[in-house]
Coordinates of C-alpha atoms in Angstrom, one line a residue:
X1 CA 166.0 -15.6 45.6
X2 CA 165.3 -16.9 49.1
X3 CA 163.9 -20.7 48.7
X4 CA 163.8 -22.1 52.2
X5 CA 161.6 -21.1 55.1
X6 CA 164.8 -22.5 57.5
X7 CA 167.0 -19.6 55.6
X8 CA 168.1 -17.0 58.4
X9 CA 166.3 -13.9 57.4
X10 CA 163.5 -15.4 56.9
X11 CA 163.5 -16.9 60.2
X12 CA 164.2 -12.8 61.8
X13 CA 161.8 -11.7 60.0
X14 CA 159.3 -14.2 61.2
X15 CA 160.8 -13.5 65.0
X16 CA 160.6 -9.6 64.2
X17 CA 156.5 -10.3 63.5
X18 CA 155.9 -12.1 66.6
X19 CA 158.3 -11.0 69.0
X20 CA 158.1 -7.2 70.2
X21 CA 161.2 -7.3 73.0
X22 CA 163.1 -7.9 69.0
X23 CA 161.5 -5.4 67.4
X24 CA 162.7 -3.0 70.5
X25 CA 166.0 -4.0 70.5
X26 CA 166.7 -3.4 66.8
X27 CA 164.4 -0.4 66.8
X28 CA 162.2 -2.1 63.9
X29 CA 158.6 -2.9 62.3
X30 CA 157.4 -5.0 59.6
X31 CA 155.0 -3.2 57.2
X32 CA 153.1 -5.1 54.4
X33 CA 151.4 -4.2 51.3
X34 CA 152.0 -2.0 48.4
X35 CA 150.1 1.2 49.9
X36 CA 152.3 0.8 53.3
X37 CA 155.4 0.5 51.0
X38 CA 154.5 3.5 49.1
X39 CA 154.5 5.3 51.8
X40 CA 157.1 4.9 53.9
X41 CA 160.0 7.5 54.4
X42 CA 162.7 6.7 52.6
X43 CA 165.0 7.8 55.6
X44 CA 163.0 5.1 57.7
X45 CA 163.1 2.1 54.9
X46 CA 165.6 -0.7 55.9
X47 CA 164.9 -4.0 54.2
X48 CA 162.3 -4.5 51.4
X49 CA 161.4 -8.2 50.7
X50 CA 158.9 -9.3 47.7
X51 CA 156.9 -12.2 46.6
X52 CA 158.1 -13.7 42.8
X53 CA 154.7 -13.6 41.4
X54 CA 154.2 -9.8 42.9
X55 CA 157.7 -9.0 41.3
X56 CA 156.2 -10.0 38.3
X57 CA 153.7 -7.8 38.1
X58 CA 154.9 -4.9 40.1
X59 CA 158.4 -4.8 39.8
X60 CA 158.9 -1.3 37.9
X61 CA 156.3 0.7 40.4
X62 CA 159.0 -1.6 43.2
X63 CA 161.7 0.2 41.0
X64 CA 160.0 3.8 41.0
X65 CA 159.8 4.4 44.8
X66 CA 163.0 3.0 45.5
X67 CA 165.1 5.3 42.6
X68 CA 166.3 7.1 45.4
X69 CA 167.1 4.6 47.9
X70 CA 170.2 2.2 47.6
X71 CA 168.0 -0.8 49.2
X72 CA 168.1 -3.9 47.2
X73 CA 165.1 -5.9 47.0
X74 CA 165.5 -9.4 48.3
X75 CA 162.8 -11.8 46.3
X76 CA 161.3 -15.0 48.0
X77 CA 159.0 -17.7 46.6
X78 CA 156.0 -17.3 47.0
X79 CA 155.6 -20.1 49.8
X80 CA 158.6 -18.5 51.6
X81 CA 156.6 -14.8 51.6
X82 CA 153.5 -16.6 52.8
X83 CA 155.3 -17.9 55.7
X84 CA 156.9 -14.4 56.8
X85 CA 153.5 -12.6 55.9
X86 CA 151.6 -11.9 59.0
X87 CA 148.2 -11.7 56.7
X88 CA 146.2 -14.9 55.8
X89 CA 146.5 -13.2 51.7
X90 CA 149.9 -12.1 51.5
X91 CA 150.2 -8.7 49.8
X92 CA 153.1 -9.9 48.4
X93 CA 156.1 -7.1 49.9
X94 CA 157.1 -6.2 53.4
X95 CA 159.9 -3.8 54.5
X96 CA 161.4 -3.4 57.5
X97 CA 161.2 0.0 58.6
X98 CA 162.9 2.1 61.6
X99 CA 161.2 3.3 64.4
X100 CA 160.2 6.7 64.7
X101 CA 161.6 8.3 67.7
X102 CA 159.3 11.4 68.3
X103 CA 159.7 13.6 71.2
X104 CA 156.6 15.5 73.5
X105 CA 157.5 19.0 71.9
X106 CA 156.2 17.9 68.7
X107 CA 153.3 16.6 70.0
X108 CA 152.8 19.8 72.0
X109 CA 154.1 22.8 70.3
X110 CA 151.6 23.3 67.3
X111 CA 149.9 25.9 67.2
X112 CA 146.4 24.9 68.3
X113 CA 147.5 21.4 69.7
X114 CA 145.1 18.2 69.6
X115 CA 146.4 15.6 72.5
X116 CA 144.9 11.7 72.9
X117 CA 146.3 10.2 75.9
X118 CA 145.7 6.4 76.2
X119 CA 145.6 4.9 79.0
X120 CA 146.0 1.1 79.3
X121 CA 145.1 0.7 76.0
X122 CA 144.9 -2.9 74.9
X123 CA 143.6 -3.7 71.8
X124 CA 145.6 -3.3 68.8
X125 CA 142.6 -2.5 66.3
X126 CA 141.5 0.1 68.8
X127 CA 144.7 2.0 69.0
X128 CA 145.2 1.6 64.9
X129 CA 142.3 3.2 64.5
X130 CA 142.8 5.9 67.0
X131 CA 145.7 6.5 64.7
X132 CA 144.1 6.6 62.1
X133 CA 141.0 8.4 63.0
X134 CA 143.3 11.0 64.8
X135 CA 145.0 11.7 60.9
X136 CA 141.8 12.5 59.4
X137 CA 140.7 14.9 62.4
X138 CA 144.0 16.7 62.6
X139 CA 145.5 14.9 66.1
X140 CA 149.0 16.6 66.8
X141 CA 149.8 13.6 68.8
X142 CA 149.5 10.9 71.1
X143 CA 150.7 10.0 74.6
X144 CA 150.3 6.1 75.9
X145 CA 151.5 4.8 78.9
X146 CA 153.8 1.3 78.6
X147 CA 150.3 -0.6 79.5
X148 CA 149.1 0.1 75.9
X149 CA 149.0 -1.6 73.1
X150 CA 152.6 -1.8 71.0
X151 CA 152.2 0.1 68.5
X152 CA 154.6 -1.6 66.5
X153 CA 152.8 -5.0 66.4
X154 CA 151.5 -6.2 63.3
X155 CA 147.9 -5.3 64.0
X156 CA 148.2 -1.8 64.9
X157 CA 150.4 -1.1 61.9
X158 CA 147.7 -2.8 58.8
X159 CA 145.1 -0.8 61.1
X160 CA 146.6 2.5 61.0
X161 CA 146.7 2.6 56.7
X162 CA 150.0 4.4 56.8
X163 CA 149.2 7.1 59.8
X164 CA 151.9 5.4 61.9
X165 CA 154.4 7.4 59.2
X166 CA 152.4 10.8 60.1
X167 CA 151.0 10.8 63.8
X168 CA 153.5 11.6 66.1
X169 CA 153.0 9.7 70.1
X170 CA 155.6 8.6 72.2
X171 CA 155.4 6.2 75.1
X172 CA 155.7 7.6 79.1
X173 CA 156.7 5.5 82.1
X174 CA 155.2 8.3 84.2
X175 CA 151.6 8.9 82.4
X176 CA 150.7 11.2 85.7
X177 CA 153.7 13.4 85.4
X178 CA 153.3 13.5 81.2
X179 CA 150.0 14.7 81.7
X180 CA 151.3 17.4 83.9
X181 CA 153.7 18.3 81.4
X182 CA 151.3 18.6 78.8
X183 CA 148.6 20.6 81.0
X184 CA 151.3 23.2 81.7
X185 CA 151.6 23.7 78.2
X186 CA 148.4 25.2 78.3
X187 CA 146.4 22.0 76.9
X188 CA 142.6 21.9 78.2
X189 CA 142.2 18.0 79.1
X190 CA 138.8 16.2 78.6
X191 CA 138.5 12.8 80.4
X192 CA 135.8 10.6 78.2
X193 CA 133.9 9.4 81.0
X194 CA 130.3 8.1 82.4
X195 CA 130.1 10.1 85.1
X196 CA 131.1 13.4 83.0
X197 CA 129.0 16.2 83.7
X198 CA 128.4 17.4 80.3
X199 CA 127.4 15.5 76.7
X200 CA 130.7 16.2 74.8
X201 CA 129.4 18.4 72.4
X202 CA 128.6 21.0 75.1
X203 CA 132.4 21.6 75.7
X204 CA 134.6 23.9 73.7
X205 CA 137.7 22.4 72.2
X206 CA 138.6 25.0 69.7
X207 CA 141.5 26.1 72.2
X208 CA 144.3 23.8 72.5
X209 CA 142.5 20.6 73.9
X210 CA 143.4 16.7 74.7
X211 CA 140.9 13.7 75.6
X212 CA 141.8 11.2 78.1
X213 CA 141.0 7.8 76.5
X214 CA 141.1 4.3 79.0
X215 CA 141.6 0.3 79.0
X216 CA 138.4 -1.2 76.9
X217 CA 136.9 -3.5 79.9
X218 CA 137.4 -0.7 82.9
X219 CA 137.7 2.9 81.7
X220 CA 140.2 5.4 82.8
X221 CA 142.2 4.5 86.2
X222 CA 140.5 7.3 89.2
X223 CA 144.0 8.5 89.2
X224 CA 143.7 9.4 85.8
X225 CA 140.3 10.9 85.8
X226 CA 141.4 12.9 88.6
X227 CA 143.8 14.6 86.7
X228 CA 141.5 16.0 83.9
X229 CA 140.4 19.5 83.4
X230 CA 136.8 17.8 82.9
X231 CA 135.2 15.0 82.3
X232 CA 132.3 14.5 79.6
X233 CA 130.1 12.0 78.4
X234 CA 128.8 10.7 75.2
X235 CA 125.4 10.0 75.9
X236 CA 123.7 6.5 74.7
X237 CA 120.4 5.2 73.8
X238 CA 118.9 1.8 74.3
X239 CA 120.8 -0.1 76.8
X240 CA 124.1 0.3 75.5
X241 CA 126.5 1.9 78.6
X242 CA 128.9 2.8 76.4
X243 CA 131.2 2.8 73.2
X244 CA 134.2 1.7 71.9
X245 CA 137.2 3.2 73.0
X246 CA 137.9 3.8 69.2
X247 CA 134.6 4.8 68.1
X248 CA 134.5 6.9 71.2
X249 CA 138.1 8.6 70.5
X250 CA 136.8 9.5 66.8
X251 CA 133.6 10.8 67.9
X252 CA 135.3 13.0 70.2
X253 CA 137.9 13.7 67.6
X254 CA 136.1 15.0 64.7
X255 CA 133.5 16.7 67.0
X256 CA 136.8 19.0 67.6
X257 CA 137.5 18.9 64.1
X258 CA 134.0 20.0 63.2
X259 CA 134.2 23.2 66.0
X260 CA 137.5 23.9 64.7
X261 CA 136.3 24.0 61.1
X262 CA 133.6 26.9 61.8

């Protein structure tokens, strides 16, 4: 059992929370809580750290999901966890996990595809729930450009409730020449946007479509715009200009879903 908050892993793991240049260069996340640990891809599952008094109680459903696995589990005091944990109530487990390493074919080649593409994304809850969201409405990817959000950080991860296992995206250095990429594959892209000539639901996205999604404060770049099949709008009332980028992602998302269901 780990008793000191100056022991070694402890202090990685602490580094691996806060510092996302370390979580790169070992190709790592931390995960917490027993839902995220039930979860995770055995193939992906490095490290699995646990709290004594959550041992206590959960030690043989611990035991069940890692019969498989040769992965010990290291045990910590409870004051030790707390200071790894990145949550103000410690769930009492956290793994290290392997990045995924997904490439644009798979984000492409289903059969009806369903594309975001983020651009400048910066808020960790926004993109977690984008993730999430884009699970539940049947998103065959998503595309950022490196001004996003990580999507490893701590935040993102607890916000995605396990759809960072499922959702495949990737990261471009070229988001221009991804997007062309992706439109030559046939994929109709939507830019969510003030000045788009058409309420969203007017638009058919029961072909293979994408929505372009930008930064929370300014919107899509023009660049970015510009590169859109079309641009639509989700209208407001009151004196609200516009949503979320997350709310606005789902809305758009599961009014696909919803054409694609009939």
């Amino acid at each position: 059992m780990i008793t000191s908050t100056s022991n070694a892993r402890i202090k990685r793991l602490v580094n691996l929370k806060k510092k996302r240049k370390l979580r790169d260069e070992e190709g790592v996340f931390l995960v917490e809580g027993i839902r995220m640990f039930r979860e995770v891809p055995l193939d992906k599952l490095k490290e699995v750290y646990v709290s004594e008094s959550f041992y206590k109680k959960e030690k043989d459903t611990v035991k069940e999901v890692l019969k498989d696995s040769k992965i010990r589990v290291e045990e910590l005091t409870d004051t030790v966890f707390s200071h790894a944990s990145d949550t103000k109530t410690p769930q009492g487990i956290l793994c290290v996990v392997e990045q995924m390493n997904h490439k644009i074919s798979e984000l492409t080649s289903a059969e009806c595809p369903l594309i975001m593409v983020l651009d400048h994304l910066q808020d960790p809850g926004n993109l977690g729930t984008i993730l999430r969201a884009g699970e539940g409405a049947g998103v065959t990817g998503i595309i950022l450009d490196r001004g996003s959000a990580d999507i490893y950080s701590p935040k993102v991860i607890r916000s995605t409730m396990g759809s960072i296992y499922r959702v495949p995206f990737i990261y471009t250095d070229d988001l221009h020449q991804t997007i062309g990429e992706v439109k030559k594959q046939g994929i109709r892209l939507y830019a969510a946007h003030l000045k788009g000539k058409h309420n969203y639901e007017e638009e058919n996205y029961t072909g293979p479509s994408g929505f372009l999604i930008g930064n929370e404060a300014n919107g899509l770049t023009e660049e970015t715009a510009a590169l859109a099949d079309a641009w639509v709008r989700i209208p407001m009332a009151g004196k609200v200009e516009s949503l979320n980028a997350a709310v606005a992602a789902s809305v758009l998302l599961f009014e696909t879903a919803r054409q694609r269901r009939q």
